[in-house]
Amino acid sequence: MNINEIAKLAEVSQAAVSRYLNNGYVSEEKKERIRKVIEETGYRPSSQAQTLRTKKTRMIGVVLPKINSSSISRMVAGISEVLSKSGYQMLLANTDNDIEEELNYLKVFKENYVDGILFVATILTGRHKKLLAECKVPVVILGQQLKGYSCVYQDDFQAAKELAGILLEGSRKPCFIGITEKDEAVGKSRRAGYEAVLSERQINCTPEQFTCGDFSMEAGYRKMQEMLDRVPDVDAVFCVTDSIAQGAMACLVDNGKEIPGQVRLAGMGDTPLSRMARPKLTTVHFHYRTSGAEAAKILLEQINGKKVIGRELQMGYEVVEEESTKMQ
């Protein structure tokens, strides 16, 4: 079955069938006849032929820092929902937070193997920016701001500030577990929000009350133990992610610390695990799924020729106060 046979069976021209398959204008009467024939015959147009004809692959490259992250999986769910409804498929590139892998995938995707790129970014180096500038296809960045590119990102500073306002109420010896400040959003902005509350409340902290690791629960446990060794009388712990907070909570429990009786604890991200923790973890809910969906919509607009390059969309958030910060 080919386009000529579809046209004969539907009693329309080949051009009408071609327009129908490529979302062009076709009268409602002809559209219905073509649709009925395609449905009855089970015809599927050749993807290779469509690519040659339209110069479109109908594929989107999605570069991810970590596939097993709750926040990333929620973003991907939002991306997938929008793309599938528009007839696009995803090529997922999981980099395991390896900068070299990110750069390699950007090199692969930038040469028109895909119609566009969604880049879930953590650290943006000069090499990243150079490759992005060389991309021949539209790019939208998720999770970070980058001047000159369309971006969808979280309000990390204000979210951390509001959360810290709750956590630090009455605290005399707070501690902070973060990640590298090379990550502008999670590493730098969330620390800045926390420090803003320290400043407002005139809470003096020494460098030993700050530490950083990676995103894992293991790092949270390890860094919490290091903190207890340095600051045994810690009474509040701010963790920049829920996974870090989960590890810190386990460490505190293993050291006989009561939460929140002796130590108050908070994370960020509102992961499913945080809801299962006991005591329940105070956290921040970010709209990650909606973020992915909005980024995909912006990318499709750029692919379709709309002038939305450089559009920035900052998402909202909600602080979820639970047992881990509520004093008895």
Coordinates of C-alpha atoms in Angstrom, one line a residue:
M1 CA 0.0 0.0 0.0
N2 CA 1.3 3.4 -1.0
I3 CA 0.2 7.0 -1.3
N4 CA -1.0 6.5 -4.9
E5 CA -3.3 3.6 -3.9
I6 CA -4.7 5.5 -0.9
A7 CA -5.5 8.4 -3.3
K8 CA -7.3 6.0 -5.8
L9 CA -9.3 4.3 -3.0
A10 CA -10.3 7.6 -1.5
E11 CA -11.0 9.1 -4.9
V12 CA -8.8 12.1 -4.2
S13 CA -5.6 13.4 -5.7
Q14 CA -2.1 12.3 -4.5
A15 CA -1.5 15.9 -3.4
A16 CA -4.5 15.8 -1.1
V17 CA -3.3 12.6 0.6
S18 CA 0.2 14.2 0.9
R19 CA -1.3 17.3 2.5
Y20 CA -3.3 15.1 4.9
L21 CA -0.3 13.1 6.0
N22 CA 1.7 16.3 6.6
N23 CA -1.0 18.2 8.4
G24 CA -1.7 20.5 5.5
Y25 CA -5.1 21.9 4.5
V26 CA -7.6 19.3 3.1
S27 CA -11.4 19.8 3.0
E28 CA -13.4 18.1 5.7
E29 CA -15.1 15.8 3.1
K30 CA -11.8 14.6 1.6
K31 CA -10.1 14.4 5.0
E32 CA -12.9 12.0 6.1
R33 CA -12.5 9.8 3.0
I34 CA -8.7 9.6 3.4
R35 CA -9.0 8.9 7.1
K36 CA -11.5 6.1 6.4
V37 CA -9.3 4.4 3.8
I38 CA -6.2 4.6 6.0
E39 CA -8.1 3.2 8.9
E40 CA -9.5 0.3 6.8
T41 CA -6.2 -0.6 5.2
G42 CA -4.0 0.0 8.2
Y43 CA -1.6 2.1 6.1
R44 CA 1.4 3.6 7.9
P45 CA 3.6 6.1 6.0
S46 CA 7.3 5.3 5.7
S47 CA 9.2 7.3 8.4
Q48 CA 12.2 7.4 6.1
A49 CA 10.2 8.8 3.2
Q50 CA 8.7 11.4 5.5
T51 CA 12.1 12.4 6.7
L52 CA 13.4 12.9 3.2
R53 CA 10.3 14.8 2.1
T54 CA 9.9 17.1 5.2
K55 CA 13.5 17.2 6.4
K56 CA 12.1 16.3 9.8
T57 CA 13.1 13.2 11.9
R58 CA 10.2 13.6 14.4
M59 CA 12.8 12.8 17.0
I60 CA 13.8 14.9 20.0
G61 CA 17.1 14.4 21.8
V62 CA 16.7 14.6 25.6
V63 CA 20.0 14.8 27.6
L64 CA 19.6 13.7 31.2
P65 CA 22.0 13.9 34.2
K66 CA 20.5 10.8 35.9
I67 CA 17.7 8.6 34.7
N68 CA 16.9 7.1 38.2
S69 CA 16.2 10.5 39.8
S70 CA 12.7 11.2 40.9
S71 CA 12.8 14.8 39.7
I72 CA 14.2 13.8 36.3
S73 CA 11.7 11.0 35.8
R74 CA 8.9 13.4 36.5
M75 CA 10.3 15.9 33.9
V76 CA 10.6 13.1 31.4
A77 CA 7.0 12.1 32.0
G78 CA 5.9 15.6 31.2
I79 CA 8.1 15.8 28.1
S80 CA 6.8 12.4 26.8
E81 CA 3.2 13.4 27.2
V82 CA 3.6 16.5 25.1
L83 CA 5.8 15.0 22.4
S84 CA 3.8 11.8 21.9
K85 CA 0.6 13.9 21.4
S86 CA 2.4 15.8 18.7
G87 CA 3.8 12.7 16.9
Y88 CA 7.3 13.0 18.2
Q89 CA 9.5 10.4 19.9
M90 CA 12.4 10.8 22.4
L91 CA 15.9 9.7 22.3
L92 CA 17.0 9.6 25.9
A93 CA 20.7 10.1 26.7
N94 CA 21.5 9.3 30.3
T95 CA 24.9 10.8 31.3
D96 CA 25.1 9.7 35.0
N97 CA 26.3 13.3 35.9
D98 CA 29.4 12.8 33.7
I99 CA 30.2 16.1 31.9
E100 CA 32.2 14.3 29.2
E101 CA 29.1 12.2 28.4
E102 CA 26.9 15.2 28.3
L103 CA 29.3 16.9 25.8
N104 CA 29.4 13.7 23.7
Y105 CA 25.6 13.5 23.4
L106 CA 25.3 17.2 22.6
K107 CA 27.9 16.6 19.8
V108 CA 25.8 13.7 18.4
F109 CA 22.5 15.6 18.6
K110 CA 23.6 19.0 17.3
E111 CA 24.1 17.9 13.7
N112 CA 20.5 17.4 12.7
Y113 CA 20.1 13.8 13.8
V114 CA 17.1 15.2 15.8
D115 CA 14.7 18.0 15.3
G116 CA 15.4 19.6 18.6
I117 CA 17.2 19.1 22.0
L118 CA 15.9 19.3 25.5
F119 CA 18.9 19.6 27.8
V120 CA 18.3 18.9 31.5
A121 CA 21.3 20.7 32.8
T122 CA 23.2 20.8 36.1
I123 CA 26.6 22.3 35.4
L124 CA 27.1 24.6 32.4
T125 CA 30.8 24.9 31.5
G126 CA 32.3 26.9 28.7
R127 CA 32.5 23.8 26.6
H128 CA 28.8 23.2 27.1
K129 CA 28.1 26.8 26.0
K130 CA 30.3 26.4 22.9
L131 CA 28.6 23.2 21.8
L132 CA 25.1 24.7 22.4
A133 CA 26.0 27.7 20.3
E134 CA 27.0 25.4 17.4
C135 CA 23.7 23.5 17.5
K136 CA 21.9 23.6 14.2
V137 CA 18.6 22.6 15.8
P138 CA 16.5 24.4 18.5
V139 CA 17.5 23.9 22.1
V140 CA 15.5 24.3 25.3
I141 CA 17.3 24.0 28.7
L142 CA 15.6 22.5 31.8
G143 CA 16.7 23.2 35.3
Q144 CA 19.1 26.1 34.7
Q145 CA 19.1 29.6 33.3
L146 CA 21.3 30.4 30.3
K147 CA 21.2 33.8 28.6
G148 CA 20.1 33.6 24.9
Y149 CA 18.3 30.2 25.3
S150 CA 14.8 29.3 26.2
C151 CA 14.8 27.9 29.7
V152 CA 12.4 26.3 32.2
Y153 CA 13.7 26.4 35.8
Q154 CA 12.7 26.4 39.4
D155 CA 12.6 29.3 41.9
D156 CA 15.4 27.7 43.9
F157 CA 16.4 30.8 45.9
Q158 CA 12.9 31.7 47.2
A159 CA 12.0 28.1 47.8
A160 CA 15.1 27.5 49.9
K161 CA 14.6 30.8 51.7
E162 CA 11.0 29.9 52.7
L163 CA 12.0 26.4 53.8
A164 CA 15.0 27.7 55.8
G165 CA 12.6 30.2 57.5
I166 CA 10.7 27.2 58.9
L167 CA 13.7 25.0 59.7
L168 CA 15.7 27.7 61.5
E169 CA 13.0 28.9 63.8
G170 CA 14.7 28.8 67.3
S171 CA 17.8 27.1 65.9
R172 CA 21.2 27.9 67.5
K173 CA 23.4 25.4 65.8
P174 CA 22.1 24.7 62.2
C175 CA 24.1 22.8 59.6
F176 CA 23.9 22.7 55.8
I177 CA 24.5 19.8 53.4
G178 CA 24.6 20.9 49.8
I179 CA 26.3 20.1 46.5
T180 CA 28.9 21.9 44.4
E181 CA 28.1 25.6 43.7
K182 CA 29.1 24.9 40.1
D183 CA 25.5 23.8 39.9
E184 CA 23.9 27.3 39.8
A185 CA 20.4 26.1 40.7
V186 CA 20.6 23.4 43.3
G187 CA 24.2 24.1 44.5
K188 CA 24.4 27.9 44.5
S189 CA 20.9 29.3 44.6
R190 CA 19.6 27.0 47.3
R191 CA 22.6 27.8 49.5
A192 CA 22.0 31.5 48.9
G193 CA 18.4 31.2 50.0
Y194 CA 19.5 29.4 53.2
E195 CA 22.2 32.0 53.9
A196 CA 19.7 34.8 53.4
V197 CA 17.7 33.6 56.4
L198 CA 20.9 33.2 58.5
S199 CA 21.7 36.8 57.8
E200 CA 18.2 38.1 58.5
R201 CA 18.1 36.3 61.8
Q202 CA 21.7 37.1 62.7
I203 CA 22.6 33.4 63.1
N204 CA 26.3 33.0 63.1
C205 CA 27.7 29.9 61.4
T206 CA 31.3 28.8 61.0
P207 CA 32.6 27.0 57.8
E208 CA 32.5 23.7 59.7
Q209 CA 28.7 24.0 59.7
F210 CA 28.6 23.7 55.9
T211 CA 29.5 20.7 53.8
C212 CA 28.7 19.4 50.3
G213 CA 28.7 16.1 48.5
D214 CA 26.7 14.6 45.6
F215 CA 23.0 14.0 45.1
S216 CA 22.9 10.5 46.6
M217 CA 21.5 9.2 49.9
E218 CA 24.9 7.6 50.6
A219 CA 26.5 11.1 50.4
G220 CA 23.8 12.4 52.7
Y221 CA 24.6 9.7 55.3
R222 CA 28.4 10.2 55.0
K223 CA 28.2 14.0 55.2
M224 CA 25.8 13.9 58.2
Q225 CA 28.3 11.7 60.1
E226 CA 31.1 14.1 59.3
M227 CA 28.9 16.9 60.5
L228 CA 28.1 15.2 63.8
D229 CA 31.8 14.6 64.4
R230 CA 32.4 18.3 64.0
V231 CA 29.2 19.7 65.4
P232 CA 27.8 17.2 67.9
D233 CA 25.2 19.7 69.2
V234 CA 23.7 20.4 65.8
D235 CA 20.0 21.2 66.2
A236 CA 18.8 21.7 62.5
V237 CA 20.0 20.3 59.2
F238 CA 19.1 21.8 55.8
C239 CA 19.6 19.4 52.9
V240 CA 19.4 20.7 49.3
T241 CA 17.6 17.5 48.1
D242 CA 15.3 14.9 49.5
S243 CA 17.8 12.1 48.7
I244 CA 20.5 13.8 50.7
A245 CA 18.0 14.4 53.5
Q246 CA 17.0 10.7 53.5
G247 CA 20.7 9.7 54.1
A248 CA 21.1 12.4 56.8
M249 CA 17.9 11.1 58.5
A250 CA 19.2 7.5 58.6
C251 CA 22.5 8.7 60.0
L252 CA 20.9 10.8 62.7
V253 CA 18.7 7.8 63.8
D254 CA 21.7 5.5 63.8
N255 CA 23.4 8.0 66.1
G256 CA 20.5 8.1 68.5
K257 CA 19.2 11.5 67.6
E258 CA 15.5 12.2 67.9
I259 CA 13.9 14.0 64.9
P260 CA 12.6 16.6 65.4
G261 CA 13.1 16.5 69.2
Q262 CA 16.8 17.0 69.1
V263 CA 17.5 17.8 65.4
R264 CA 15.1 19.3 62.9
L265 CA 15.6 18.2 59.3
A266 CA 14.4 19.4 55.9
G267 CA 15.0 18.5 52.2
M268 CA 13.8 19.7 48.8
G269 CA 12.0 17.9 46.0
D270 CA 9.0 16.2 47.5
T271 CA 10.0 12.7 46.3
P272 CA 7.9 9.6 47.0
L273 CA 10.5 8.4 49.5
S274 CA 10.2 11.6 51.5
R275 CA 6.5 10.9 52.0
M276 CA 7.3 7.4 53.2
A277 CA 10.0 8.5 55.7
R278 CA 9.3 8.4 59.4
P279 CA 9.1 11.0 60.7
K280 CA 7.6 12.5 57.5
L281 CA 10.1 14.9 55.8
T282 CA 9.5 18.6 55.5
T283 CA 10.3 19.4 51.9
V284 CA 9.5 21.6 48.9
H285 CA 7.3 20.5 46.1
F286 CA 8.5 21.6 42.6
H287 CA 6.3 21.1 39.6
Y288 CA 8.8 18.9 37.7
R289 CA 6.3 17.2 35.5
T290 CA 4.8 20.5 34.4
S291 CA 8.3 21.8 33.9
G292 CA 9.0 19.0 31.4
A293 CA 5.7 19.6 29.6
E294 CA 6.3 23.3 29.3
A295 CA 9.8 22.9 28.0
A296 CA 8.6 20.4 25.4
K297 CA 5.9 22.9 24.3
I298 CA 8.4 25.7 23.9
L299 CA 10.7 23.4 21.9
L300 CA 7.9 22.4 19.5
E301 CA 7.0 26.1 19.0
Q302 CA 10.6 26.7 18.0
I303 CA 10.7 23.7 15.7
N304 CA 7.6 25.1 14.0
G305 CA 9.2 28.4 13.4
K306 CA 7.7 30.5 16.2
K307 CA 10.1 33.2 17.6
V308 CA 10.3 32.1 21.2
I309 CA 14.1 31.7 21.5
G310 CA 15.3 33.2 24.8
R311 CA 12.0 32.7 26.6
E312 CA 12.4 32.1 30.3
L313 CA 9.8 30.3 32.4
Q314 CA 10.3 30.2 36.2
M315 CA 8.0 27.6 37.9
G316 CA 6.2 27.9 41.2
Y317 CA 6.6 25.7 44.3
E318 CA 5.0 24.8 47.6
V319 CA 6.6 24.1 50.9
V320 CA 5.3 20.9 52.5
E321 CA 5.7 21.2 56.2
E322 CA 5.7 17.8 57.9
E323 CA 6.8 16.1 61.1
S324 CA 10.6 16.5 60.7
T325 CA 10.5 20.2 61.5
K326 CA 7.5 20.4 63.9
M327 CA 8.6 20.7 67.5
Q328 CA 6.5 18.9 70.1

